[in-house]
Coordinates of C-alpha atoms and ligand atoms in Angstrom, one line a residue:
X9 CA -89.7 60.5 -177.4
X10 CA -89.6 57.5 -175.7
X11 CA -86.1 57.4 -173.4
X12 CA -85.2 54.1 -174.0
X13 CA -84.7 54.0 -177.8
X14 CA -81.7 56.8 -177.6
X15 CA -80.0 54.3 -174.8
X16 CA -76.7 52.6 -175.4
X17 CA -78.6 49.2 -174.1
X18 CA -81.4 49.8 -177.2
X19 CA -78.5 49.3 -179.6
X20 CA -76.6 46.5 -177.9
X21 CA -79.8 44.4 -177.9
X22 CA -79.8 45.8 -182.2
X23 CA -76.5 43.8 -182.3
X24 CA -77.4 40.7 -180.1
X25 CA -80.4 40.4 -182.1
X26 CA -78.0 40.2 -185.4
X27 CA -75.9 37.6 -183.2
X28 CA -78.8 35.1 -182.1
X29 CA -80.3 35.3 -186.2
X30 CA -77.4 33.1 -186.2
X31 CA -77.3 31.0 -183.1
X32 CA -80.1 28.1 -182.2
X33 CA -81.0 27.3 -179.1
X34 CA -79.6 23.5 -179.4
X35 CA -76.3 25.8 -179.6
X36 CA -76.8 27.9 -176.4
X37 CA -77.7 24.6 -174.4
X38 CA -74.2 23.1 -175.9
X39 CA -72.3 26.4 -175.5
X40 CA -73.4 27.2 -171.7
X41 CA -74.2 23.8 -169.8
X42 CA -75.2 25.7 -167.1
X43 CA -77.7 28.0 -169.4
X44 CA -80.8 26.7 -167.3
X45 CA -79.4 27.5 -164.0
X46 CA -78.3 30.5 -165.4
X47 CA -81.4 31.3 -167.3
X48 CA -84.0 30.5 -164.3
X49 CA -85.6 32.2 -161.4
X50 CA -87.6 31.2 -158.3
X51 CA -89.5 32.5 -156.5
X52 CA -91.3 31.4 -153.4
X53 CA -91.7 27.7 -154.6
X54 CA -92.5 29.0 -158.2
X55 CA -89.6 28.0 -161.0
X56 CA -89.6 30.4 -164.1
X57 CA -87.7 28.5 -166.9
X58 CA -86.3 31.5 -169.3
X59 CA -83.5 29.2 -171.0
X60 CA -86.1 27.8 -173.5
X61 CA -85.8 31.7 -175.0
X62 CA -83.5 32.8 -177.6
X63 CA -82.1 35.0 -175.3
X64 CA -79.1 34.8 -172.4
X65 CA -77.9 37.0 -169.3
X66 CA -76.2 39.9 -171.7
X67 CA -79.8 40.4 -172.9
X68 CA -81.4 40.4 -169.4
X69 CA -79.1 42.9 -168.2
X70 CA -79.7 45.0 -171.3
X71 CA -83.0 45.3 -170.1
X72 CA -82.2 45.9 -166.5
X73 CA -80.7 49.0 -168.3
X74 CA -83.6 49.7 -170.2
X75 CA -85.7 49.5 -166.8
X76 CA -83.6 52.3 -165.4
X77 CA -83.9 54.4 -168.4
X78 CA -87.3 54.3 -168.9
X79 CA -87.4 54.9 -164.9
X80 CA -89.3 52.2 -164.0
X81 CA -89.0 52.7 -159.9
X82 CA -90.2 56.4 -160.9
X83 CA -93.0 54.9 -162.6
X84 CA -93.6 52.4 -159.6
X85 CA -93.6 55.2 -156.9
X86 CA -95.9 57.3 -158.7
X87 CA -98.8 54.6 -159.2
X88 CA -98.7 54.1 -155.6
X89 CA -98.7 57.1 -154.6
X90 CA -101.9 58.0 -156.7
X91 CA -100.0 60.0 -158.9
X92 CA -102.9 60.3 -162.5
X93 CA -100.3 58.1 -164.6
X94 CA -103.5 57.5 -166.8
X95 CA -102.8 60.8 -168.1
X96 CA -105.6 60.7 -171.1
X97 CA -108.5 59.6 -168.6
X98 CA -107.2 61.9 -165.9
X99 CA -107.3 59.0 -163.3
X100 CA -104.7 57.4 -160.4
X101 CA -104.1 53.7 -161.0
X102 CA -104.9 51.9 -157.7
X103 CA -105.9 47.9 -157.9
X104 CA -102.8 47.5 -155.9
X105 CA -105.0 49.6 -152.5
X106 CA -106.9 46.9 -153.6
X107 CA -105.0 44.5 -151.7
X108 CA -103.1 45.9 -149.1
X109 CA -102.9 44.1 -145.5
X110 CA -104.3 47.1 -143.8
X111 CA -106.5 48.7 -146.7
X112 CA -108.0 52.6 -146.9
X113 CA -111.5 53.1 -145.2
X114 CA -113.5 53.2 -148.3
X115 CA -112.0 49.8 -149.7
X116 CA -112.3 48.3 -146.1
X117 CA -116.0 49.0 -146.4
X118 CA -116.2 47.3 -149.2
X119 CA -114.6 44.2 -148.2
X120 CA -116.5 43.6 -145.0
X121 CA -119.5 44.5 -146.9
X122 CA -118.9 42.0 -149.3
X123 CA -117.7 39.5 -146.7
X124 CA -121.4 39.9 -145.1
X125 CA -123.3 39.4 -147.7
X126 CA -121.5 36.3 -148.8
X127 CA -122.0 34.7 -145.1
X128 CA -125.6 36.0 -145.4
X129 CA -126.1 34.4 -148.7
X130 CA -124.3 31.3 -147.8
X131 CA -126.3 30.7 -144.2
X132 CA -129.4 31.3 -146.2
X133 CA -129.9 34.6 -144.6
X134 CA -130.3 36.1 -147.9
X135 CA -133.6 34.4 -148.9
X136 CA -135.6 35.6 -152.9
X137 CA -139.1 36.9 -152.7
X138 CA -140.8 33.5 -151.8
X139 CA -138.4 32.7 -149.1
X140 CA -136.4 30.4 -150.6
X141 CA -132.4 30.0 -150.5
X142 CA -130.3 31.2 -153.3
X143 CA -128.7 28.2 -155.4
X144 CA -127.9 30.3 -158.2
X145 CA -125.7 33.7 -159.0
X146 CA -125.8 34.7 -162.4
X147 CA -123.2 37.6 -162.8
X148 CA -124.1 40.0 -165.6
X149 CA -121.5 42.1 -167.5
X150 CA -118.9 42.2 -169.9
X151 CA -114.8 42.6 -170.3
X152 CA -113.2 43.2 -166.7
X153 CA -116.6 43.0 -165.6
X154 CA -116.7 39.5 -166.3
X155 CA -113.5 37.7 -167.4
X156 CA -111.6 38.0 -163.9
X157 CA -114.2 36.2 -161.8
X158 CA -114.9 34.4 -164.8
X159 CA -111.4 33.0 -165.1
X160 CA -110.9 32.5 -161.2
X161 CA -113.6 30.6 -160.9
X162 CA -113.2 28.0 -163.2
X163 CA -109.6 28.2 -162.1
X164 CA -110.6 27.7 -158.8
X165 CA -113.4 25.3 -158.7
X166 CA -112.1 23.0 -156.7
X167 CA -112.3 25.3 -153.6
X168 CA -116.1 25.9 -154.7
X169 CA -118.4 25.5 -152.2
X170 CA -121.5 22.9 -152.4
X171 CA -125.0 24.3 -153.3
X172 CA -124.1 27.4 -154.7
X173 CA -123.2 27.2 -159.0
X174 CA -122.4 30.6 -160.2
X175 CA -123.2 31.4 -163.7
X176 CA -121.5 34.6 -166.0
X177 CA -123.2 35.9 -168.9
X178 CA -122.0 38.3 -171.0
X179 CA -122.9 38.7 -175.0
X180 CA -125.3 40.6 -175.4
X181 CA -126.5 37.6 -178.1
X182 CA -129.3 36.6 -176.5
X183 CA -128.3 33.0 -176.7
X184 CA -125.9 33.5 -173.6
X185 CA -128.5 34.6 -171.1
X186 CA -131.3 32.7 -172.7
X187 CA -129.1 29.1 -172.3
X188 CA -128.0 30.4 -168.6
X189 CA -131.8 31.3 -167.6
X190 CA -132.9 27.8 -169.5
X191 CA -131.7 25.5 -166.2
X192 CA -132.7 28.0 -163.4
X193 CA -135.6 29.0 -161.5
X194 CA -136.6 32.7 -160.4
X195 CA -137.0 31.7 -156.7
X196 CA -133.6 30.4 -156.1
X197 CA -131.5 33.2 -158.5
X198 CA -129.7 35.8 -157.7
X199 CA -128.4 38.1 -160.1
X200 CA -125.8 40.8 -159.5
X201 CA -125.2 43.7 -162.6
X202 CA -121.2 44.2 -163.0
X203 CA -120.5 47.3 -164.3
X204 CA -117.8 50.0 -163.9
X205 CA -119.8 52.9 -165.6
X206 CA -123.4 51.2 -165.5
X207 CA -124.1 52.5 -169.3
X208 CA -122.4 49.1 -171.4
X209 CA -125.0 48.3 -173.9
X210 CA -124.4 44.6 -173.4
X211 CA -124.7 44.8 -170.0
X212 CA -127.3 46.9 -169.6
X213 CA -129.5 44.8 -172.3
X214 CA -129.0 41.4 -170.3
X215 CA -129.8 42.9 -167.3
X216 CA -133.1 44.2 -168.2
X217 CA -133.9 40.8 -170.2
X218 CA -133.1 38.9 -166.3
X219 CA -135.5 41.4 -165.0
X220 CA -138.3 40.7 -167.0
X221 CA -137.6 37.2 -167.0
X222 CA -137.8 37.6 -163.1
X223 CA -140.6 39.9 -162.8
X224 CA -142.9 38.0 -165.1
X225 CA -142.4 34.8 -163.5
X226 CA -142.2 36.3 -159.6
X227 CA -143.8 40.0 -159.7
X228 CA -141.9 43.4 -159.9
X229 CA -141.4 43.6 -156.3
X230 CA -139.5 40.8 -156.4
X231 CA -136.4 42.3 -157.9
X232 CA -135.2 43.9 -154.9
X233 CA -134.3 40.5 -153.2
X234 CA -132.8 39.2 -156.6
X235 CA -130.6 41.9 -158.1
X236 CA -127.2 43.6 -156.4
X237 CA -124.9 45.6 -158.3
X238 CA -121.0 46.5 -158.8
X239 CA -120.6 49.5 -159.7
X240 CA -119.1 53.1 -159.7
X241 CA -121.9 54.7 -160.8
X242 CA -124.6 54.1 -157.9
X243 CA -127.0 57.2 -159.1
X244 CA -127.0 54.7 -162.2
X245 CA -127.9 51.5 -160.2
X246 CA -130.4 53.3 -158.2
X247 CA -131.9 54.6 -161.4
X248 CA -132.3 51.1 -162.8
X249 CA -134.4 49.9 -159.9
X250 CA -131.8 48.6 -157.5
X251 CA -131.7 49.6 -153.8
X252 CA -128.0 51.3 -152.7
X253 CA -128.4 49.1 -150.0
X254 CA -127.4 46.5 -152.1
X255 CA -125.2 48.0 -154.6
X256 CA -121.4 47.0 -154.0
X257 CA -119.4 50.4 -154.9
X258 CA -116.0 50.8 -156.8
X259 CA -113.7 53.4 -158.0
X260 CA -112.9 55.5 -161.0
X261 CA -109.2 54.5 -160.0
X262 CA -109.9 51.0 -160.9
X263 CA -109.7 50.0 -164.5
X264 CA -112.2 47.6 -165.6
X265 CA -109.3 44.8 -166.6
X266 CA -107.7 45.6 -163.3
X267 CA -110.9 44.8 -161.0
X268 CA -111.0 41.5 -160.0
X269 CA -109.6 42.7 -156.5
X270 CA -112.5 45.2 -156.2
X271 CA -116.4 44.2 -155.7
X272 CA -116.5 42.9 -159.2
X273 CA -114.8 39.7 -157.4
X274 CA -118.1 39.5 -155.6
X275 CA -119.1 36.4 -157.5
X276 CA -115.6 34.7 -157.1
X277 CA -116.3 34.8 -153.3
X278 CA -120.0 34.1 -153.5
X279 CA -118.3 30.6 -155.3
X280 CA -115.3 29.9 -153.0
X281 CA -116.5 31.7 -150.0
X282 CA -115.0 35.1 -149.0
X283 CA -112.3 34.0 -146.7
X284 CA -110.5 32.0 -150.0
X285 CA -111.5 35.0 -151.6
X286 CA -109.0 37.2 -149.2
X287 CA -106.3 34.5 -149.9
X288 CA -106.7 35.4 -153.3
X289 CA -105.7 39.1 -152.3
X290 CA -102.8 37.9 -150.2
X291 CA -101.4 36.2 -152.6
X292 CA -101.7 39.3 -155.4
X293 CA -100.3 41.4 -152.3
X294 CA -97.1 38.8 -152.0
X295 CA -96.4 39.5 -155.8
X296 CA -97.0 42.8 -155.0
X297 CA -94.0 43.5 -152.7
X298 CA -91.7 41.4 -154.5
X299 CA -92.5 43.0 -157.4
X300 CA -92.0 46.8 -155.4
X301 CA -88.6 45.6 -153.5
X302 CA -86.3 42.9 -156.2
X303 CA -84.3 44.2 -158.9
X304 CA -84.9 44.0 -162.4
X305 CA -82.8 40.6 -162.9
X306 CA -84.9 38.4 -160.2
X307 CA -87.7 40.3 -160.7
X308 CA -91.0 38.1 -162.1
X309 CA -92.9 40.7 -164.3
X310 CA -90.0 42.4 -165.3
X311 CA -88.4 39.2 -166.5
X312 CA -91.4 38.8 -168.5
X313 CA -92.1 42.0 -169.8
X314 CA -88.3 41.8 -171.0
X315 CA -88.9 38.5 -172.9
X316 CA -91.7 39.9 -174.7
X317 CA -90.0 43.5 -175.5
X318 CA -87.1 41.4 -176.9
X319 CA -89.2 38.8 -178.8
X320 CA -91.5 41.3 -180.4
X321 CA -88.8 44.3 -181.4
X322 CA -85.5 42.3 -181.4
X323 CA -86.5 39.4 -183.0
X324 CA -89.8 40.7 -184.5
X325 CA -92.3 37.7 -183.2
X326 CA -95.4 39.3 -182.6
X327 CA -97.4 36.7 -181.7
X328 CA -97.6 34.7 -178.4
X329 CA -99.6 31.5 -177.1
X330 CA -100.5 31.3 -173.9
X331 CA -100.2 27.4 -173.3
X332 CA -101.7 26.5 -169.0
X333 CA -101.0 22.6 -168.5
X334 CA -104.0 23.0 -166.2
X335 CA -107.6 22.8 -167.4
X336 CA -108.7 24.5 -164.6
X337 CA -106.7 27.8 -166.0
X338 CA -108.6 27.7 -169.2
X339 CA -109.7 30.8 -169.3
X340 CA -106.4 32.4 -168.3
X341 CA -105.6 32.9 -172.2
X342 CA -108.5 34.7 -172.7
X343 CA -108.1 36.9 -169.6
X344 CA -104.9 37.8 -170.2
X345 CA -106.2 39.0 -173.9
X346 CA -108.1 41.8 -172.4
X347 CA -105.3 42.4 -169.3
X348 CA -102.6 42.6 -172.3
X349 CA -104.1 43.6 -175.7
X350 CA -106.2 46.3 -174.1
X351 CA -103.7 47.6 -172.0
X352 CA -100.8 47.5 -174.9
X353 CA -102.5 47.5 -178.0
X354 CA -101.3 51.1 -178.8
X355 CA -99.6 52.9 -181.0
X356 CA -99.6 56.6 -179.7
X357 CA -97.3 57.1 -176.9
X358 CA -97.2 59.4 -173.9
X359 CA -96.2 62.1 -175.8
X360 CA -98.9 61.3 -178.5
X361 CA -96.5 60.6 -180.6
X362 CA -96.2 57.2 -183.0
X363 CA -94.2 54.6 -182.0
X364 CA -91.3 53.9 -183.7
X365 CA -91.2 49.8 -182.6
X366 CA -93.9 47.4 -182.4
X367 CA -95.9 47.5 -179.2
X368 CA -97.8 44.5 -177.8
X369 CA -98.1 41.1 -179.7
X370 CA -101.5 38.9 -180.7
X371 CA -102.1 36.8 -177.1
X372 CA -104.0 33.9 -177.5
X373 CA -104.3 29.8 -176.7
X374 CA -105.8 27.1 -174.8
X375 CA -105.3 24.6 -172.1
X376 CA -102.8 21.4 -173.1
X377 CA -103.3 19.1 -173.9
X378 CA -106.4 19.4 -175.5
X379 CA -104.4 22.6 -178.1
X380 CA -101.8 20.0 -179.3
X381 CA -104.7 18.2 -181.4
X382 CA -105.6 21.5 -182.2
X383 CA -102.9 23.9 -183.0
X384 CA -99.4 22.7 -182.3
X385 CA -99.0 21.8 -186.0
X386 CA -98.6 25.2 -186.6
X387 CA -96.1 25.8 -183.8
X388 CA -93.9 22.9 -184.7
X389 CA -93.4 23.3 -188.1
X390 CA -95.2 25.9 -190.0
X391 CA -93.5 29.1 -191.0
X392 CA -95.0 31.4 -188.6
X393 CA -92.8 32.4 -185.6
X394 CA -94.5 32.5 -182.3
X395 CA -93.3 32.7 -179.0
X396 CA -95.2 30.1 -176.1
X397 CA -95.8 30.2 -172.7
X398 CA -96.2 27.2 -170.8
X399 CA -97.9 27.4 -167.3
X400 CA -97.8 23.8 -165.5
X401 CA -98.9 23.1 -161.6
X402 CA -97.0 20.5 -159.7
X403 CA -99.7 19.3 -157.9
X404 CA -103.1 18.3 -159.4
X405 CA -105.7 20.2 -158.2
X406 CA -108.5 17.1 -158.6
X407 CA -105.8 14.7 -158.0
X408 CA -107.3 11.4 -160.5
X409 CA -104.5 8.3 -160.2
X410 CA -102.4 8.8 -163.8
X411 CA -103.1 11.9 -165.2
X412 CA -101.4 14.7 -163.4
X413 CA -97.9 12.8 -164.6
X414 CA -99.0 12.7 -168.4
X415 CA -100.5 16.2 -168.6
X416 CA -96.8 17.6 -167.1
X417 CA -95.3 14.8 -169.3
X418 CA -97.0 16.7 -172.2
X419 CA -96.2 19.6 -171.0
X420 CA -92.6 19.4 -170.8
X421 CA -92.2 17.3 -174.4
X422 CA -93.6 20.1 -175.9
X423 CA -91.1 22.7 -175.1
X424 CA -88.3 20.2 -175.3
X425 CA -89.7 19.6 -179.0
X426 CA -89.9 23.8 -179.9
X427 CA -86.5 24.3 -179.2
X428 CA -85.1 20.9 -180.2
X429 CA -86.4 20.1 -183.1
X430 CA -85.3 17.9 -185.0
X431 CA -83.2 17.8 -188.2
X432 CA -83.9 15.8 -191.6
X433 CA -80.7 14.1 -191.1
X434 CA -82.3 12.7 -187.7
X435 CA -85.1 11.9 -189.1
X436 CA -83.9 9.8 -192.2
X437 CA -81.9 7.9 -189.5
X438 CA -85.0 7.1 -187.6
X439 CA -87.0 6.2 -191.0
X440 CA -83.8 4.0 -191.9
X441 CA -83.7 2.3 -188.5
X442 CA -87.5 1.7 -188.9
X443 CA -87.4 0.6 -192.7
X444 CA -89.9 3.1 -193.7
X445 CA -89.7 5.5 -197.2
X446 CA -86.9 7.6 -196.5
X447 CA -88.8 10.7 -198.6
X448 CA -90.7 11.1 -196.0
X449 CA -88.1 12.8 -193.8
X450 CA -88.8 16.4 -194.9
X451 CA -92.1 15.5 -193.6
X452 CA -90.7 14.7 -190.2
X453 CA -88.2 17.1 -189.6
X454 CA -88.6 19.7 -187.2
X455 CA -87.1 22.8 -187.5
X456 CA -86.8 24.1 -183.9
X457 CA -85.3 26.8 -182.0
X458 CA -88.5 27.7 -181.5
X459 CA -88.8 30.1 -178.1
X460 CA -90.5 29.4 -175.2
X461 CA -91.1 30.4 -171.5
X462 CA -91.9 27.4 -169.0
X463 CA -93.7 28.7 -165.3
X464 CA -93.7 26.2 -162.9
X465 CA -96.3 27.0 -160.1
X466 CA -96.3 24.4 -156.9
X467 CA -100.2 24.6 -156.8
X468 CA -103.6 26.6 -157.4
X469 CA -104.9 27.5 -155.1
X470 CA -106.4 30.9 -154.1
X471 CA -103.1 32.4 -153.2
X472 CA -101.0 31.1 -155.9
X473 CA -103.4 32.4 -158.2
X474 CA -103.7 35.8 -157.2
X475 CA -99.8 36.1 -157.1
X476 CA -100.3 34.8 -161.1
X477 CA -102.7 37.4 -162.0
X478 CA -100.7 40.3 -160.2
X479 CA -97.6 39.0 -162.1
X480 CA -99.0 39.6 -165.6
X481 CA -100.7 42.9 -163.9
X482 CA -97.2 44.3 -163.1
X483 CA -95.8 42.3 -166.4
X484 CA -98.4 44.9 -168.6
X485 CA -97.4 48.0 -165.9
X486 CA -93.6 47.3 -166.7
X487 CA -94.0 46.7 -170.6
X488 CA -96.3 50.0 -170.6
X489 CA -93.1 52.0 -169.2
X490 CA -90.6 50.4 -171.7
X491 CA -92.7 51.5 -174.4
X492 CA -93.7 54.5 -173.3
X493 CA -97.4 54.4 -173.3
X494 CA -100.8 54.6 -170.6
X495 CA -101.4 51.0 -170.2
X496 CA -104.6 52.3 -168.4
X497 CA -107.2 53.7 -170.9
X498 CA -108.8 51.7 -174.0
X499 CA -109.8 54.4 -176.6
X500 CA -109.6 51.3 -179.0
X501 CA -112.8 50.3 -177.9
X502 CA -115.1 53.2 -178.4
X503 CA -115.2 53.9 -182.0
X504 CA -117.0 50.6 -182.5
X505 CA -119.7 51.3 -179.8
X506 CA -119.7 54.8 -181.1
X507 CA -120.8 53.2 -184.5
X508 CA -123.0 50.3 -183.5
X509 CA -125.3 53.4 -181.5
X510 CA -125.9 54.8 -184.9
X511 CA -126.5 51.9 -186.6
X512 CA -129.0 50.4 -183.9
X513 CA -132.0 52.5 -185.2
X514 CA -131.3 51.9 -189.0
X515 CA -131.6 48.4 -188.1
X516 CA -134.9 48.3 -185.9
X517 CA -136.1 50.3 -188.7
X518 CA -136.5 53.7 -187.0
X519 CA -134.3 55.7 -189.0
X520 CA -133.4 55.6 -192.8
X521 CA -130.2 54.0 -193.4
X522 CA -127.7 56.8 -194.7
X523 CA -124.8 58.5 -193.4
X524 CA -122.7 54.8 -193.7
X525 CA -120.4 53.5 -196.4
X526 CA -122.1 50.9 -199.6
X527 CA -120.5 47.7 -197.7
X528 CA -122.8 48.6 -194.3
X529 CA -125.8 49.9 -195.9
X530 CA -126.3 46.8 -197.7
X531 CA -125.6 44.6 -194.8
X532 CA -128.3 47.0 -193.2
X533 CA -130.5 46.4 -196.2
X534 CA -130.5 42.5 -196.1
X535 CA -131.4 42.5 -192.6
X536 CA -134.2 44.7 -192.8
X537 CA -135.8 43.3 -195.9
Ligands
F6P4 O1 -114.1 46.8 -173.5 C1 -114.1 48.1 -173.0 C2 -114.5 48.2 -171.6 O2 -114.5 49.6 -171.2 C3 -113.5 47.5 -170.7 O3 -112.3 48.2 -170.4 C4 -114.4 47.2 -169.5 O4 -113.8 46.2 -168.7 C5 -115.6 46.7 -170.2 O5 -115.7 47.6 -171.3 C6 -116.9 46.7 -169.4 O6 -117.2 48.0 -168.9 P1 -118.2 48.3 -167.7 O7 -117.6 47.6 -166.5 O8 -118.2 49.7 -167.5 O9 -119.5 47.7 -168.1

């Protein structure tokens, strides 16, 4: 059974919930003047704002109890030792070698290989077939395979270097690869295949489509000189046609949503160039140590792994938006689905037992502003409950005179307005003072006290946002200890692809269809007729 639940903290933090039913956040702020100073962290030149939570310092140190109990230093010390904390795949859980200052051999090989190729590629060293430069990488592959360089490379694009675009394609709809190959030209392309085990059907099916596509407008020969891989399995990429020569290796240790720090970064630093590349590790390595060496209370991840264990089982919000006030984080919403949902989407604990408490909540969201035209109704005053988690960046990272003031303007109103709120009796004085229809003050009142976390970065740059994506990485380790269950392994996902293998050939019309329930044999049927 999970540890935590038969702790004295667990039930304290039963009562405080019953206490803060009762207690807004306009009556916290008014209570405890000093609640934000109180209520907020820094570190480095990063501000994390808590005090916008329905939460104080009672519950924090509830949790700091809850952190011992469910030994999270135990937990810590094992990971990097290369202890098999993914107990149901039977692997260590290493990213964090990833990025050490003086990494192990086989990572160190890696890197400088990585770092070659990159200065080769970017010299024009690396030449296609015909002897022209590469302009274009096109990364093939899927999940953690894709959505970490992804995401980093929009988030960093203004470190991307001139006369190199990298491209990412992933469905296995054939519009994504078809729309990506649409604007690009076999001579100048390089693709490189992303994949941990080599077998994901998406994957796989894109990159043979690129090959053709290649081979037809080149000649087979070609493909040596247009296709590396990332990989584990390099029997695999040698079987598909690739030379080992080029082939980028990983490790089993490495989960896919964790690999951003391995080879699978190779596009990132084919975009930004490999030394802002290493940055990027330095600063994941700088949120590493604080994250190893500071107690629970000014600890980063913890602090936000105890916001969401609060949120979702104390006060029973299970769902959070993820709200950057950056455009260039974008994508961070959608990283952070796989990073979170796959990693604490779980019911079973380590025991393979049930859980008795709700485990991770739905992550989603956009970039402000453009989600308040979209969404924010819903936030402000419908009558679901979410939690939000605002990410703004002092400094504008394409600097254009008047905007980096509004968007943190935005930004900042929209918290303030969560919590606030605003009450009917406000707003039939504000309808009064402007002579309009005072029925419409249900209309205009704002209910409030709704919960939200503000991080305040200073920049983004390479460093800055490695530190980020190490601080949810450690956020999910921490929140997989307090509830008691591998983070590491995503059974979740096979079923589905365990299913769709034995519906393929019903559906190219190779086998009968049979063996499936009346819903999916007639979906079969009015495809095939
Ligand atoms: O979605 C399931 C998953 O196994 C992810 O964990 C992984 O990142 C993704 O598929 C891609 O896998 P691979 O890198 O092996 O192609």
């Amino acid at each position: 059974m999970n540890p935590i639940l038969s702790s004295p903290a667990w039930q304290e933090l039963g009562r405080e919930a019953e206490r803060w039913q009762a207690l807004t956040l306009r009556e916290a702020f008014a209570h405890d003047p000093a609640r934000f100073s109180r209520l907020s962290r820094r570190w480095r030149d990063w501000l994390l704002d808590l005090s916008k939570q329905r939460l104080d310092a009672r519950i924090l140190a509830f949790c700091g109890e809850l952190w011992s109990q469910a030994d999270v230093p135990g937990w810590i010390a094992r990971m990097r030792a290369g202890e098999t904390i993914n107990h149901t795949e039977g692997r260590a859980v290493l990213h964090i070698a990833l990025r050490e200052a003086q990494p192990r051999a086989e990572v160190a090989a890696v890197l400088a290989k990585m770092r070659a190729f990159c200065a080769d590629v970017h010299a024009g060293r690396w030449r296609g077939a015909t002897g022209e430069p590469i302009t274009d990488v096109v990364n093939i592959g899927i999940g953690g395979s894709d959505l970490g360089p992804r995401m980093a490379t929009q988030a960093l694009a203004a470190y991307r270097l001139p006369h190199l675009r990298v491209h990412y394609v992933a469905n296995v709809d054939g519009a994504d690869l078809a729309t990506t190959l649409a604007s690009l030209r076999p001579e100048h392309t390089l693709f490189i295949v992303a994949s941990k085990t080599f077998t994901t059907q998406e994957t796989m099916q894109n990159a043979l489509s690129a090959r053709a596509w290649l081979a037809s407008a080149l000649n087979e020969a070609a493909v040596a000189r247009h296709f590396v891989a990332v990989s584990t399995a390099l029997d695999k990429v040698a079987a598909f046609g690739i030379d080992p020569a080029h082939a980028f290796a990983f490790w089993e240790w490495v989960g896919g949503r964790f690999s951003l720090w391995s080879a699978i970064g190779l596009p990132l630093a084919l975009a930004i160039g490999y030394e802002r590349f290493a940055e990027m590790l330095a600063g994941a390595r700088a949120m590493d140590e604080h994250f190893f060496t500071t107690p629970p209370d000014e600890n980063l991840p913890a602090l936000l792994a105890f916001v969401d264990l609060w949120n979702t089982d104390f006060l029973g919000i299970c769902t959070r938006a993820v709200l950057p006030y950056s455009h260039s984080l974008g994508l961070l919403p959608r990283y952070l689905q796989q990073l979170e949902m796959e990693s604490l989407g779980k019911r079973i604990d380590r025991d393979g037992e049930e859980t008795a408490y709700a485990t991770q909540s739905i992550v989603w969201g956009e970039p402000g502003t453009n989600g308040q035209h979209a969404f924010y109704q819903l936030l402000h005053q419908g009558t679901l409950s979410a939690a939000c988690e605002f990410i703004a960046v002092r400094k504008a990272d394409f600097p254009l005179a008047g905007h980096q003031e509004k968007l943190l303007a935005n930004c900042f109103a929209q918290s303030a307005a969560l919590m606030w709120g605003k009450s009917e009796s406000e707003a039939r004085a504000e309808l009064a003072a402007a002579g309009a229809q005072a029925s419409l003050a249900p209309y205009k009142t704002f209910p409030g006290n709704r919960p939200s976390t503000t991080l305040l970065l200073p920049r983004l740059d390479p460093f800055e946002l490695g530190a980020l994506i190490a601080l949810y990485e450690h956020k999910v380790f921490v929140l997989g200890c307090l509830w008691h269950i591998n983070a590491f392994d995503q059974w979740g996902v096979e079923y589905g692809k365990e299913i769709a293998g034995r519906l393929l050939p019903m559906l190219e019309g190779k086998a009968p269809i049979g063996g499936v329930d009346p819903s999916t044999a007639g979906l079969l049927e009015a495809c095939r007729q």
